[in-house]
Every structure is written in structure tokens, then in C-alpha cells.
Amino acid sequence: MEKGKGIMGSGGRWAVDFSDNSTAPPSRDIPDPPGFTRASVDQDDSTVSRQKKDAESNWKAQKAWEVAQAPFKNLLMMGFMMWMAGNTVHLFSIGITFSALWQPISALQGVGKVFEPYKDNKVDLLGPKLLFIALNLGGLALGVWKLNTLGLLPTHASDWVSSLPPAQEVEYSGGGIPL
Amino acid sequence: MAIRSFLILFILFFFSSLNPILSLYEDQVGLVDWHQQYLGKVKQAVFHTHKTGRKRVVVSTEENVVASLDLGQGEIFWRHVLGSNDVIDGIDIALGKYVITLSSGGSILRAWNLPDGQMVWESSLRGPKHSKSLFLVRTNLKIEKDNIVIIFSNGRLNAVSCMDGEVLWEKDFEGESLKVQQVIQPPGSNLIYVVGFASSSLFEMYQINALNGELLKHESAAFSGGFLGEVSPVFSETVVALDSTGLILLTISFQNGKISFHQMPISNLVKDSFGPAKIIPSSVTGIFAIKMNAVTIVIRVKDESKLEVVEKTNHETSISDALSISEGQQAFALVQHASHEIHLRVKLAHNWDDNLLKESVKMDQHRGLVHKVYINNYIRTDKSYGFRALIVMEDHSLLLLQQGEIVWSREDGLASIIDVTTSELPVERDGVSVAKVEHNLFEWLKGHMLKLKGTLMLASPQDIAAIQSMRLKNSEKSKMTRDHNGFRKLLIVLTRAGKLFALHTGDGHIVWSHLLQSLQKSKVCQHPIGLNLYKWQVPHHHAMDENPSVLVIGKCGPSSDAPGALSFVDTYTGKELSSLSLVHSVAQVIPLPYTDSTEQCLHLLIDADKHAHLYPKTPEAISIFEREFSNIYWYSVEDDNGIIKGHALRGKCTGEVADEVCFDTRELWSIVFPSESEKIIATVTRKLNEVVHTQAKVIADQEVMYKYISRNLLFVATVALKGSVEIGSVTPEESWLVAYLIDTVTGRILHQVTHHGSQGPVHAVFSENWVVYHYFNLKAHRYEMSVIEIYDQSRADNKDVWKLVLGKHNLTSPISLYSRPDVITKSQSYFFTHSVKAIAVTSTTKGITSKQLLIGTIGDQVLALDKRFLDPRRTVNPTQAEKEEGIIPLTDSLPIIPQSYVTHALRVEGLRGIITVPAKLESTTLVFAHGVDLFFTQLAPSRTYDSLTDDFNYALLLITIVALLAAIFVTWTLSERKELQENWR
């Protein structure tokens, strides 16, 4: 596959430039068809392309917002799964909890990549990004909360003292019934 | 921490789905456990060597065992262990098929079938008064085809039928001060002579008709000199006695009912007299022996009154009983001890000068002197008499000598173990290979083929048996080096004979044995008693080159102020490094938790005058000791006065016993139990070497309870004076039992609980922060077990997580017992079916593994009972959280699960003690139970969670790995090929 691409790439690109010399006066003496005004076309062309660009950036912004909101569904789904899993430690609940923790983390790691296609000078990605991050953090919080309800977080005193060795005693005493 | 709690929860989850019962498969018996049967020191032996049937010898021992042994190999045919209050007084064989035993102070007579040991009959004999003198006399008297045995016990002479144990006749001897010395039945006559002393100077003789018990004659005569000790019958109508000074021999003859005395000063017989003499009783006609200090004199009696010294020797001498070999001929054996040899002579009673047999046998010095000898004859192929001798040695071992050789020997001293400790084996070094590897390649291949067959389930029953024997005889387990898991150790045991044995935990063989010099009879120490064993030197990191050693403590004589004796024994070689006879007595031994630079443990010996003596006596030890001087306390329990006293050290000894290592002590506190209402019957403390993993106990809902863990806690159980007698003799209202928990540094009573209507005996075990004790409930007519758990309330307010995370707490800082503890206790009681002989608890290296109680039951088995069954937090309906925590719903009695007997099908006869030793593997503990028998096994109270079990399917694992590897390889090549094709498309 790679090789094929390489060959094609190195073989030189060809292109047809349809808009070339479009604004320049025609070299041949062919009159414009009736009803055709070159200037208006020119004007139209530029507005169309601007409109197009606007639409695209709008679309991009819309898409970015959509993408940013996607984790919300996930969140609901996760919440439902967690409710289903119950509060006892077993394989299912542990699996769900760990996936609930892992998904937001991996999503947060790839924030840049997720919004790559919607990068545009005109599009403000900060809002969607923040929403995305916030929603993922919410997911993470949900996972942590689940972890806590499962009792796997060291939030109790018992988690910190359960392996404390007994305190040493200063005094030492021995004896018993005489031999 | 989260991971830990997660793991614990996971393990709980994992194991809760498994069957909690720990049991053994049939083919696992003998893999890690071993069982040895012993008898104890032989008191009496009777041979049974008829031409038909197997040759055997019946013995009774000081451990109250009656047993029948194979004369060829010394194996036990059958054995009965009578209780410790059923002491065997005499045995005999009657009618050629019954073994008769007289026991319990001459009040119980039993007959056992000789071939299989089944009891045939039992009859109880009573008498008018209690007396020490007991006799079992074999007779050849026949009354209507029935043999009779004559028994004198408790002041009554009984004639008992051998067939059914029926008492044919009885005759009372009610003379107030009559002390019967001998019951003589002259062979071939129907008469019985009962001779004895009355009021110290009167000789009494009764002549009785053996057929009906009729008194034929009664004579008495006074001898002004008085009598001393025992009499020895020399002829059927003559006995020999000593006068009260022990210097004059008296020949007393009572022929035809006339009593006559003949005096013979010993100085006339022996030129240089050695002080007062003692008669060694023997049944040989015409010959008796006396002993003066270390000199033994054998004297022949001629013509009723003439005495003649036939032998005088400095060597230790034993004389056997008479053996009649043919009509009118009596043989007897004489065994003398020379340094490395023993000389055995068999002579005819009437012919001293000739020996029927004279043999010298090389004898291991560590068996000590010959204590007893029994002989038996057989007819050689050339029709002459051959003799075999059964000898009992000083170390209680039993040997059979025949034709100048030791045919077999039994180490029966191991039946009376006093104390046990353990020692590590040497570290394996390069070039030091002790165990033999399979040297034969063919054997090796065969073994592996067999194993493969077994795994693939192709093995025939014979193959399976061969595999099983291979597993049992695994040379790995009896190697003489340390193993990674710490399963191989040496059990160092001290026996009552003063002999030290080292047993290998792998298969129980004796690695070495040593008869201790300090515990042998000597001029300074007449009655040495071995007391205890302590670890003296435990080489650790910086003293690795030294061998570990143990300290043996003994004392001379039973009195409390008898001087002590110490021995230091190397546990690798069994050599006695040194032995000390102390000037002071030993009342207490306190092993201190300090070691010097050579890893010698400091020990404090308290004498009867309450002086403390420090050992080892080195300046270094003294400097270590003086650093900790003010923190060392000791307590004494005076159980006969009902006082517990606490003491502290004061300073160097003053007065005549001034010594660098001697310290004075002063009394700090005392607890006096009201002597009219309470009597101390049991005290127990925690084991010194017990390791506790954590001070916190996490209960349901993540709450924490802090255990009150102190080395200085003493559990004391007292009963009402009336309740200290046997069960059944008091009413519930008269009896109560009080349990105390006492701090031995300050004398503070931390807890006290009274069980009304209960009584002893109390058996208890103390571990971590709990104590479990066993007693009898008179109201319920059942045995009960109670548990007390003690918690520290003053630590309970450590609840701030951040402080704990940052380590800003004082939970692990050293504490003084003088700070006022705020403790709460929780307790609960349960019924328990069995009465108990001993209780122990499992111990592991780090104390993480859950604990099991090991209960020595009355049936001489060891039962493992999970500590979870004795949890005071058990309720009838535990909540979900409590169930998750592992709390078992409360029941009124403790379950006895047949599979949880650690001794499985075996019995540890006469069980006295259970010792647990941690292995290096945290999950595993080594258990050694001793009594007349020895039993050893490994236990994993929470299963072996840290290692693969023996029955792990390695084959399946291997097959899976291979299959996975193959799959990986195949899929890899397939994907390569596919990719290539894709590229060419």
C-alpha cells in the first residue's frame, strides 16, 4: 500500500486550474455571451466562496460543539451501567468502574486530536474544548465516586492504620509460676 | 493502601466461594506429616516365647503404657495407653494367652488378649486401707483347671481367677502398722507367705492356704535394731533385710513357723565399709545384692544363714530376675557397665562360678548406664541354651541383645518430652550436598516416566502405589540444609531422662541425641531434673558463622532451693559446649528481648531468694542489661498461697552473694486472692516470639478498633476452693470461676469476669489481644469455651485521615504501661463437646494469616478450629456488612468438623503439648504435638495463598503455554502471508 502511494506521489501531480485567468480580459476576441456580465460573476464568485467558507466554519463550529457534547451521552450511559453494577466488589462492577475511569482519561489525553478536523482560524474551539474537558472530568468524577462507593478509595482512617505495627512497650516483664 | 484493601477483598471474595474446610486427601497423608509411636521407660517386661506363634515381649512403662512388642524387630503389635491416673503396678502373662495388668494403686485388674490386645475382663479390687505395697504373684496353682493370680493391694490379699477375673477368695491384713514387704509363694506348694514389718521393729509372718485363703499360721518376732527399707527373698522361707542403721545384714528365716534372726555386720563381709547400704531386691534364689554408695556387692546365702561375698564392683550393675530354665535350675543375668562397653553375664543361681554366657557389647555413650535387664532363653540348634537380654538404659531406650549384638533398639525416651524448641538448619553452601541425588540414570528416567504416566492418568494401581511411595520418600524433605520456605527445621526436644534429641521436621528422624552431663546423676547432683529449653544463640545477620545453640535448664532435686544446672548445646552438631553447676537455685527463667553482638540472648535467672542473675556473664551483656535496667520487671505466681507479686530490679547484690551479674530485686505490687474462696488454677501469657502484624482491626463500615497488644498481660483463672475438685462433686451454687487479665508491670487488673456455676480444669491460650479458655459449666452440664478480646479505647479517636496520611499520629510511638490504659473488652461463650488436654494457636512469620486454635481433644487428636468461630462480635443475624467481613452467625456450640482434625486418622496417645512454629512462608505454620506419640504436620490456616499447592496442575499450565505459543506463531505467519498477497493485488 505504502509503496503504491509512493509511486503515485513521486510521479508528479497534475491539476486543472479552472479559475485561471478568470478575471483577466479574454485573450481571444470572443464576445461574452449576452446577459453575461463579467464583473457580476466576479462579484458573485467571491461572495459564494465567502459564503461557502462561512458555512464550512459554521458547520465546523457546530460539529465541534457536537463532538464536545458527545461525552454527555457516554456519561449517562456510564451512570446507568454503574447503577446496574451495584455496590459490591465483583468482576463486573470492577470492570465497569475501571472503564469509567479509563475512558475520560484517554479522552482527555486526546483532546487535541479530537478537535483537529475542526481547526480553523475563524472557529473558536476553546468553548467546545472546555465543555469536552468538563464533561470528561465529570465522567472521571463519576468513576472516582463509584470507586469510593465500592470502598476502594483510602478515604477512611481504617485504610491508613490497617497495617500499622503495634506500638512498642517500654517496660518488659517476665516470670510465672516458679519452676 | 487501596490496592491492599482491594486485594484483601478480592481474596475474600475468591475464597468465600471455595469450601472453607481444610481437609486432606487420602494420598496426601504422610507427605508433610509424620507420626511416631513410643512407649516410655520400661518398668516391667514379660517374655512370651512359646514355640508356636510369634515371639513377643509384653512391657509396662512409666508412661502407663502396656504393649506387646515383636521380639524380632521391636515393633509394636498392640499398645494401650492407660490414663495418667491409672498407673500400672504390675503385669504378667497368664494361661499363655492373657496379659494381666494391675493398675490404679492396685485397685483395677485387667486381662488383655495376648495376640491382639483386646480386653478380656476387668475386675476392681478393694481393700480396707490404702497402702503402698503392691504385689502381683504368678502361681502355678490350679483350681479346677483355672490358674489363679495372687494380688496383694490396699491391705488385702486376693486370689483372682485368670479365666474371668472373679475373686476366688480374699483375706484382709488389718494390723494398723503392718507394712507388708513380700508375698512369697514357694513353687510346688499350696502355701503363701506374707511377710512384713509392724511398728518398725516387729517382723510378722502369715502363712496362708493358697487354695481357700485360710490363715494357717501367724508368727511375729521383735528385733530391737529395727528394719530399713526393703527385704529380698533368698529362699522360699528366708528373707534378707537390713537393720535401721543400714550396717547390719539380717537373715530372717521362718521355716516351720519359727522366726529366727541372724545378724551379720557388713563390715565383716567387706573390709572397707562405705557407709549405709541399700538392698537391691532380686528374685534369684540364694543371691542378693546390696549397694553402698557406688559399690555394688553381690552376696550368696549358704545354708540359711551363712553369707559370702561373691562379687564386689565399682561398676554400675544390674541384676535380672530369675528365669527358670529347667526343673530346679534358675538362671539370671548380670549387666555391668564399663566405659564404652557393657558386659552381660548369665549364670545359674546355684553355681556362681560358671557363666552360662558372657558377652561384651559396644554401647553408645549417649545411652548412659544400664538401668534394668530382663532375660529370656531359647534353645539353639545344638540344643544348648541361648539367652537374649532386654535392657533398659538411662536414657529410657530399650535394646535387645542377642549373641553379643544389639538386635534392635527403641528410643522410648521420646515418649516423655519435657520441653521443645526449634533450630534452623545450616545454610546450603556450594559443594555441601547432603542429600543424595538419584545416582542411577535409569532409576531417574523410570521415576519420571511413572510421574508422566500418573499425570496422563495411564498408571495402573501398582504404578500409582509406586508414585505414592516415591512422593513419600522424597529426599528433598529430609535434606540437612535450610529450604526456601522454612519447612525444614530441627526440633530440639528435652526428655525426662535428661537427653536432648534433634528431630528433623521433614521425616522425624533423629539427627543427633545427647545425654546431658549436667542432668546426669553425680556426687554434687543426686536427683537432677531437666526443666526447660531456651534458645541461647540464634545467629542472624552478623554472626552467621556461629552455630545456633540452646540453653538447657535443670536443677538438682525437687525442692525449690536446689541448685540449678545449665547446659549449652550446639544444635548443628549436638555437642555440649559447656555445662555449669550453679551455686544458686533457679526459680524463674526470664528470656530478655536483648541480644549481644554474637547474637546470644540475654537471660535472667531468678533464684529462690529473689536475686536475679544475668547470663551470659560477659561485660557486654552487663552493659546492655544496665541500659535497660529500669525497664525490666518480673512477677511470680504463688499458686498455693494465691498471691501474684510484681518485682523490679534494685541494684547489684549485696552480702555474701556479691557478684557482677547478680542483682537485688524489690517487691512492687501484689495481688492477693482471698484464700478461702479463690484458688489459682491456670495462668497463661502470650508467647514471647509471637509476631503481630497490625494493631488495628477493621470492622464493618470501615470502622477501626485498636487492639490492646501488650507482652505484659497475664491471664489468671481462679476457682472457688470447692470447685477445685473433680467434676460432679460440687453443686453449681458452690462453684464459680473467675478470669482476670492482669498487667504484670503495674499489677493493674484490666478485666475480670466471673462465670457462676463453672469449674475447672481450665485450659487457656493467649494470643495477640485475645484469650480463649475452656472450662466446665456445671449448670449446663457441658464444657464451655469463652473468648475475651481486649481493645484500646484511648486510641479510638485517631480518626482524622489527613493526620494519618501525613503520619502525624502517635500510634506507633513507644508507650509506657504506666500511662493509664483505657480498655474495653468483648467476650462471648460457646458450648464445646470435648474435654480438652491442651490448647495452642497457630503462629506465622508475619502474623498476617488468620489464626486457628489447635485443640488437643480427650481422644488424643488435634482439632483445628478457626478463630472466627470464637469472635465476640458474632450475632445471631449478622448484617450484610458483617457477613462480608466474615462474621459467622452465632450458634450456641462450636462446630466440630471431622475433616478439620489435623491428626486425621492418627492418635497422639497421651497428648501433653502442642507446639506451633512459623515457617518462612507466611501462610504456613508447623505443628508438633507430643505425648507418648509424636506427630508433626504443616498447616495453612487460610490455605497456601502464597504458593502453588502440591496438586497444582503443572501439565495443564504447560500445555496451555505451548498451545498459546503455537497459536501465536501460526497466526503470525498467516498474517504475514496475507499482507504480502494484499500488497501484490
mmCIF file with all atom_site columns, C-alpha atoms in Angstrom, chain B residues 71-162:
data_model
loop_
_atom_site.group_PDB
_atom_site.id
_atom_site.type_symbol
_atom_site.label_atom_id
_atom_site.label_alt_id
_atom_site.label_comp_id
_atom_site.label_asym_id
_atom_site.label_entity_id
_atom_site.label_seq_id
_atom_site.pdbx_PDB_ins_code
_atom_site.Cartn_x
_atom_site.Cartn_y
_atom_site.Cartn_z
_atom_site.occupancy
_atom_site.B_iso_or_equiv
_atom_site.pdbx_formal_charge
_atom_site.auth_seq_id
_atom_site.auth_comp_id
_atom_site.auth_asym_id
_atom_site.auth_atom_id
_atom_site.pdbx_PDB_model_num
ATOM 1  C CA . LEU B 1 71  ? 10.893  -59.680 69.668  1.00 0.00 ? 71  LEU B CA 1
ATOM 2  C CA . GLY B 1 72  ? 12.382  -59.832 66.195  1.00 0.00 ? 72  GLY B CA 1
ATOM 3  C CA . GLN B 1 73  ? 12.210  -56.173 65.206  1.00 0.00 ? 73  GLN B CA 1
ATOM 4  C CA . GLY B 1 74  ? 10.973  -54.333 68.243  1.00 0.00 ? 74  GLY B CA 1
ATOM 5  C CA . GLU B 1 75  ? 7.808   -53.218 66.503  1.00 0.00 ? 75  GLU B CA 1
ATOM 6  C CA . ILE B 1 76  ? 4.617   -52.672 68.400  1.00 0.00 ? 76  ILE B CA 1
ATOM 7  C CA . PHE B 1 77  ? 1.987   -55.360 67.946  1.00 0.00 ? 77  PHE B CA 1
ATOM 8  C CA . TRP B 1 78  ? -0.510  -53.611 70.104  1.00 0.00 ? 78  TRP B CA 1
ATOM 9  C CA . ARG B 1 79  ? -0.451  -50.950 72.741  1.00 0.00 ? 79  ARG B CA 1
ATOM 10 C CA . HIS B 1 80  ? -2.764  -49.462 75.320  1.00 0.00 ? 80  HIS B CA 1
ATOM 11 C CA . VAL B 1 81  ? -2.141  -46.145 76.994  1.00 0.00 ? 81  VAL B CA 1
ATOM 12 C CA . LEU B 1 82  ? -3.878  -46.040 80.334  1.00 0.00 ? 82  LEU B CA 1
ATOM 13 C CA . GLY B 1 83  ? -4.642  -42.636 81.761  1.00 0.00 ? 83  GLY B CA 1
ATOM 14 C CA . SER B 1 84  ? -2.150  -40.694 83.812  1.00 0.00 ? 84  SER B CA 1
ATOM 15 C CA . ASN B 1 85  ? -4.124  -41.556 86.962  1.00 0.00 ? 85  ASN B CA 1
ATOM 16 C CA . ASP B 1 86  ? -4.146  -45.236 86.118  1.00 0.00 ? 86  ASP B CA 1
ATOM 17 C CA . VAL B 1 87  ? -0.555  -46.123 86.920  1.00 0.00 ? 87  VAL B CA 1
ATOM 18 C CA . ILE B 1 88  ? 0.405   -49.669 86.063  1.00 0.00 ? 88  ILE B CA 1
ATOM 19 C CA . ASP B 1 89  ? 1.720   -51.526 89.102  1.00 0.00 ? 89  ASP B CA 1
ATOM 20 C CA . GLY B 1 90  ? 2.423   -54.917 87.624  1.00 0.00 ? 90  GLY B CA 1
ATOM 21 C CA . ILE B 1 91  ? 1.960   -57.102 84.611  1.00 0.00 ? 91  ILE B CA 1
ATOM 22 C CA . ASP B 1 92  ? 2.073   -60.796 83.944  1.00 0.00 ? 92  ASP B CA 1
ATOM 23 C CA . ILE B 1 93  ? 1.068   -63.345 81.367  1.00 0.00 ? 93  ILE B CA 1
ATOM 24 C CA . ALA B 1 94  ? -1.467  -65.928 82.492  1.00 0.00 ? 94  ALA B CA 1
ATOM 25 C CA . LEU B 1 95  ? -2.660  -69.114 80.840  1.00 0.00 ? 95  LEU B CA 1
ATOM 26 C CA . GLY B 1 96  ? -0.340  -68.349 77.963  1.00 0.00 ? 96  GLY B CA 1
ATOM 27 C CA . LYS B 1 97  ? -2.935  -66.158 76.312  1.00 0.00 ? 97  LYS B CA 1
ATOM 28 C CA . TYR B 1 98  ? -3.813  -63.298 78.656  1.00 0.00 ? 98  TYR B CA 1
ATOM 29 C CA . VAL B 1 99  ? -1.793  -60.307 79.745  1.00 0.00 ? 99  VAL B CA 1
ATOM 30 C CA . ILE B 1 100 ? -2.792  -59.364 83.274  1.00 0.00 ? 100 ILE B CA 1
ATOM 31 C CA . THR B 1 101 ? -2.263  -55.775 84.400  1.00 0.00 ? 101 THR B CA 1
ATOM 32 C CA . LEU B 1 102 ? -2.706  -54.384 87.863  1.00 0.00 ? 102 LEU B CA 1
ATOM 33 C CA . SER B 1 103 ? -3.168  -50.639 87.930  1.00 0.00 ? 103 SER B CA 1
ATOM 34 C CA . SER B 1 104 ? -4.564  -47.621 89.773  1.00 0.00 ? 104 SER B CA 1
ATOM 35 C CA . GLY B 1 105 ? -2.831  -48.288 93.054  1.00 0.00 ? 105 GLY B CA 1
ATOM 36 C CA . GLY B 1 106 ? -3.680  -51.969 92.921  1.00 0.00 ? 106 GLY B CA 1
ATOM 37 C CA . SER B 1 107 ? -7.402  -51.468 92.535  1.00 0.00 ? 107 SER B CA 1
ATOM 38 C CA . ILE B 1 108 ? -8.000  -52.440 88.936  1.00 0.00 ? 108 ILE B CA 1
ATOM 39 C CA . LEU B 1 109 ? -7.058  -55.763 87.436  1.00 0.00 ? 109 LEU B CA 1
ATOM 40 C CA . ARG B 1 110 ? -7.446  -56.272 83.729  1.00 0.00 ? 110 ARG B CA 1
ATOM 41 C CA . ALA B 1 111 ? -6.755  -59.074 81.314  1.00 0.00 ? 111 ALA B CA 1
ATOM 42 C CA . TRP B 1 112 ? -5.894  -58.415 77.686  1.00 0.00 ? 112 TRP B CA 1
ATOM 43 C CA . ASN B 1 113 ? -5.843  -60.946 74.940  1.00 0.00 ? 113 ASN B CA 1
ATOM 44 C CA . LEU B 1 114 ? -2.214  -61.564 74.086  1.00 0.00 ? 114 LEU B CA 1
ATOM 45 C CA . PRO B 1 115 ? -2.402  -61.823 70.276  1.00 0.00 ? 115 PRO B CA 1
ATOM 46 C CA . ASP B 1 116 ? -4.486  -58.725 69.578  1.00 0.00 ? 116 ASP B CA 1
ATOM 47 C CA . GLY B 1 117 ? -4.672  -56.725 72.805  1.00 0.00 ? 117 GLY B CA 1
ATOM 48 C CA . GLN B 1 118 ? -8.445  -56.853 73.211  1.00 0.00 ? 118 GLN B CA 1
ATOM 49 C CA . MET B 1 119 ? -9.575  -56.548 76.792  1.00 0.00 ? 119 MET B CA 1
ATOM 50 C CA . VAL B 1 120 ? -10.975 -59.814 78.112  1.00 0.00 ? 120 VAL B CA 1
ATOM 51 C CA . TRP B 1 121 ? -12.088 -58.932 81.575  1.00 0.00 ? 121 TRP B CA 1
ATOM 52 C CA . GLU B 1 122 ? -11.684 -56.288 84.224  1.00 0.00 ? 122 GLU B CA 1
ATOM 53 C CA . SER B 1 123 ? -12.279 -56.517 87.918  1.00 0.00 ? 123 SER B CA 1
ATOM 54 C CA . SER B 1 124 ? -11.858 -53.973 90.623  1.00 0.00 ? 124 SER B CA 1
ATOM 55 C CA . LEU B 1 125 ? -10.211 -54.874 93.896  1.00 0.00 ? 125 LEU B CA 1
ATOM 56 C CA . ARG B 1 126 ? -10.867 -53.017 97.082  1.00 0.00 ? 126 ARG B CA 1
ATOM 57 C CA . GLY B 1 127 ? -9.177  -53.231 100.397 1.00 0.00 ? 127 GLY B CA 1
ATOM 58 C CA . PRO B 1 128 ? -9.618  -51.998 103.918 1.00 0.00 ? 128 PRO B CA 1
ATOM 59 C CA . LYS B 1 129 ? -6.839  -49.413 103.816 1.00 0.00 ? 129 LYS B CA 1
ATOM 60 C CA . HIS B 1 130 ? -4.628  -47.646 101.405 1.00 0.00 ? 130 HIS B CA 1
ATOM 61 C CA . SER B 1 131 ? -1.109  -48.972 101.279 1.00 0.00 ? 131 SER B CA 1
ATOM 62 C CA . LYS B 1 132 ? 1.797   -48.507 99.006  1.00 0.00 ? 132 LYS B CA 1
ATOM 63 C CA . SER B 1 133 ? 2.826   -52.120 98.855  1.00 0.00 ? 133 SER B CA 1
ATOM 64 C CA . LEU B 1 134 ? 1.516   -53.966 95.847  1.00 0.00 ? 134 LEU B CA 1
ATOM 65 C CA . PHE B 1 135 ? 2.293   -57.403 94.616  1.00 0.00 ? 135 PHE B CA 1
ATOM 66 C CA . LEU B 1 136 ? 1.249   -59.440 91.694  1.00 0.00 ? 136 LEU B CA 1
ATOM 67 C CA . VAL B 1 137 ? 2.364   -63.025 92.158  1.00 0.00 ? 137 VAL B CA 1
ATOM 68 C CA . ARG B 1 138 ? 2.264   -65.533 89.447  1.00 0.00 ? 138 ARG B CA 1
ATOM 69 C CA . THR B 1 139 ? 1.392   -69.006 90.607  1.00 0.00 ? 139 THR B CA 1
ATOM 70 C CA . ASN B 1 140 ? 1.123   -72.338 89.014  1.00 0.00 ? 140 ASN B CA 1
ATOM 71 C CA . LEU B 1 141 ? -1.688  -73.218 91.335  1.00 0.00 ? 141 LEU B CA 1
ATOM 72 C CA . LYS B 1 142 ? -4.611  -74.817 89.663  1.00 0.00 ? 142 LYS B CA 1
ATOM 73 C CA . ILE B 1 143 ? -8.114  -74.778 90.978  1.00 0.00 ? 143 ILE B CA 1
ATOM 74 C CA . GLU B 1 144 ? -10.351 -76.725 88.648  1.00 0.00 ? 144 GLU B CA 1
ATOM 75 C CA . LYS B 1 145 ? -8.217  -76.161 85.533  1.00 0.00 ? 145 LYS B CA 1
ATOM 76 C CA . ASP B 1 146 ? -8.026  -72.487 86.270  1.00 0.00 ? 146 ASP B CA 1
ATOM 77 C CA . ASN B 1 147 ? -4.896  -70.597 87.143  1.00 0.00 ? 147 ASN B CA 1
ATOM 78 C CA . ILE B 1 148 ? -5.053  -68.045 89.894  1.00 0.00 ? 148 ILE B CA 1
ATOM 79 C CA . VAL B 1 149 ? -3.069  -64.904 90.456  1.00 0.00 ? 149 VAL B CA 1
ATOM 80 C CA . ILE B 1 150 ? -2.424  -63.704 93.951  1.00 0.00 ? 150 ILE B CA 1
ATOM 81 C CA . ILE B 1 151 ? -2.631  -59.952 94.381  1.00 0.00 ? 151 ILE B CA 1
ATOM 82 C CA . PHE B 1 152 ? -1.805  -58.006 97.475  1.00 0.00 ? 152 PHE B CA 1
ATOM 83 C CA . SER B 1 153 ? -3.077  -54.465 97.382  1.00 0.00 ? 153 SER B CA 1
ATOM 84 C CA . ASN B 1 154 ? -4.604  -51.981 99.779  1.00 0.00 ? 154 ASN B CA 1
ATOM 85 C CA . GLY B 1 155 ? -4.105  -54.285 102.736 1.00 0.00 ? 155 GLY B CA 1
ATOM 86 C CA . ARG B 1 156 ? -5.923  -57.237 101.232 1.00 0.00 ? 156 ARG B CA 1
ATOM 87 C CA . LEU B 1 157 ? -4.741  -60.448 99.676  1.00 0.00 ? 157 LEU B CA 1
ATOM 88 C CA . ASN B 1 158 ? -6.849  -61.529 96.726  1.00 0.00 ? 158 ASN B CA 1
ATOM 89 C CA . ALA B 1 159 ? -6.837  -64.682 94.674  1.00 0.00 ? 159 ALA B CA 1
ATOM 90 C CA . VAL B 1 160 ? -8.259  -63.965 91.256  1.00 0.00 ? 160 VAL B CA 1
ATOM 91 C CA . SER B 1 161 ? -9.227  -66.417 88.586  1.00 0.00 ? 161 SER B CA 1
ATOM 92 C CA . CYS B 1 162 ? -7.375  -65.895 85.338  1.00 0.00 ? 162 CYS B CA 1
#
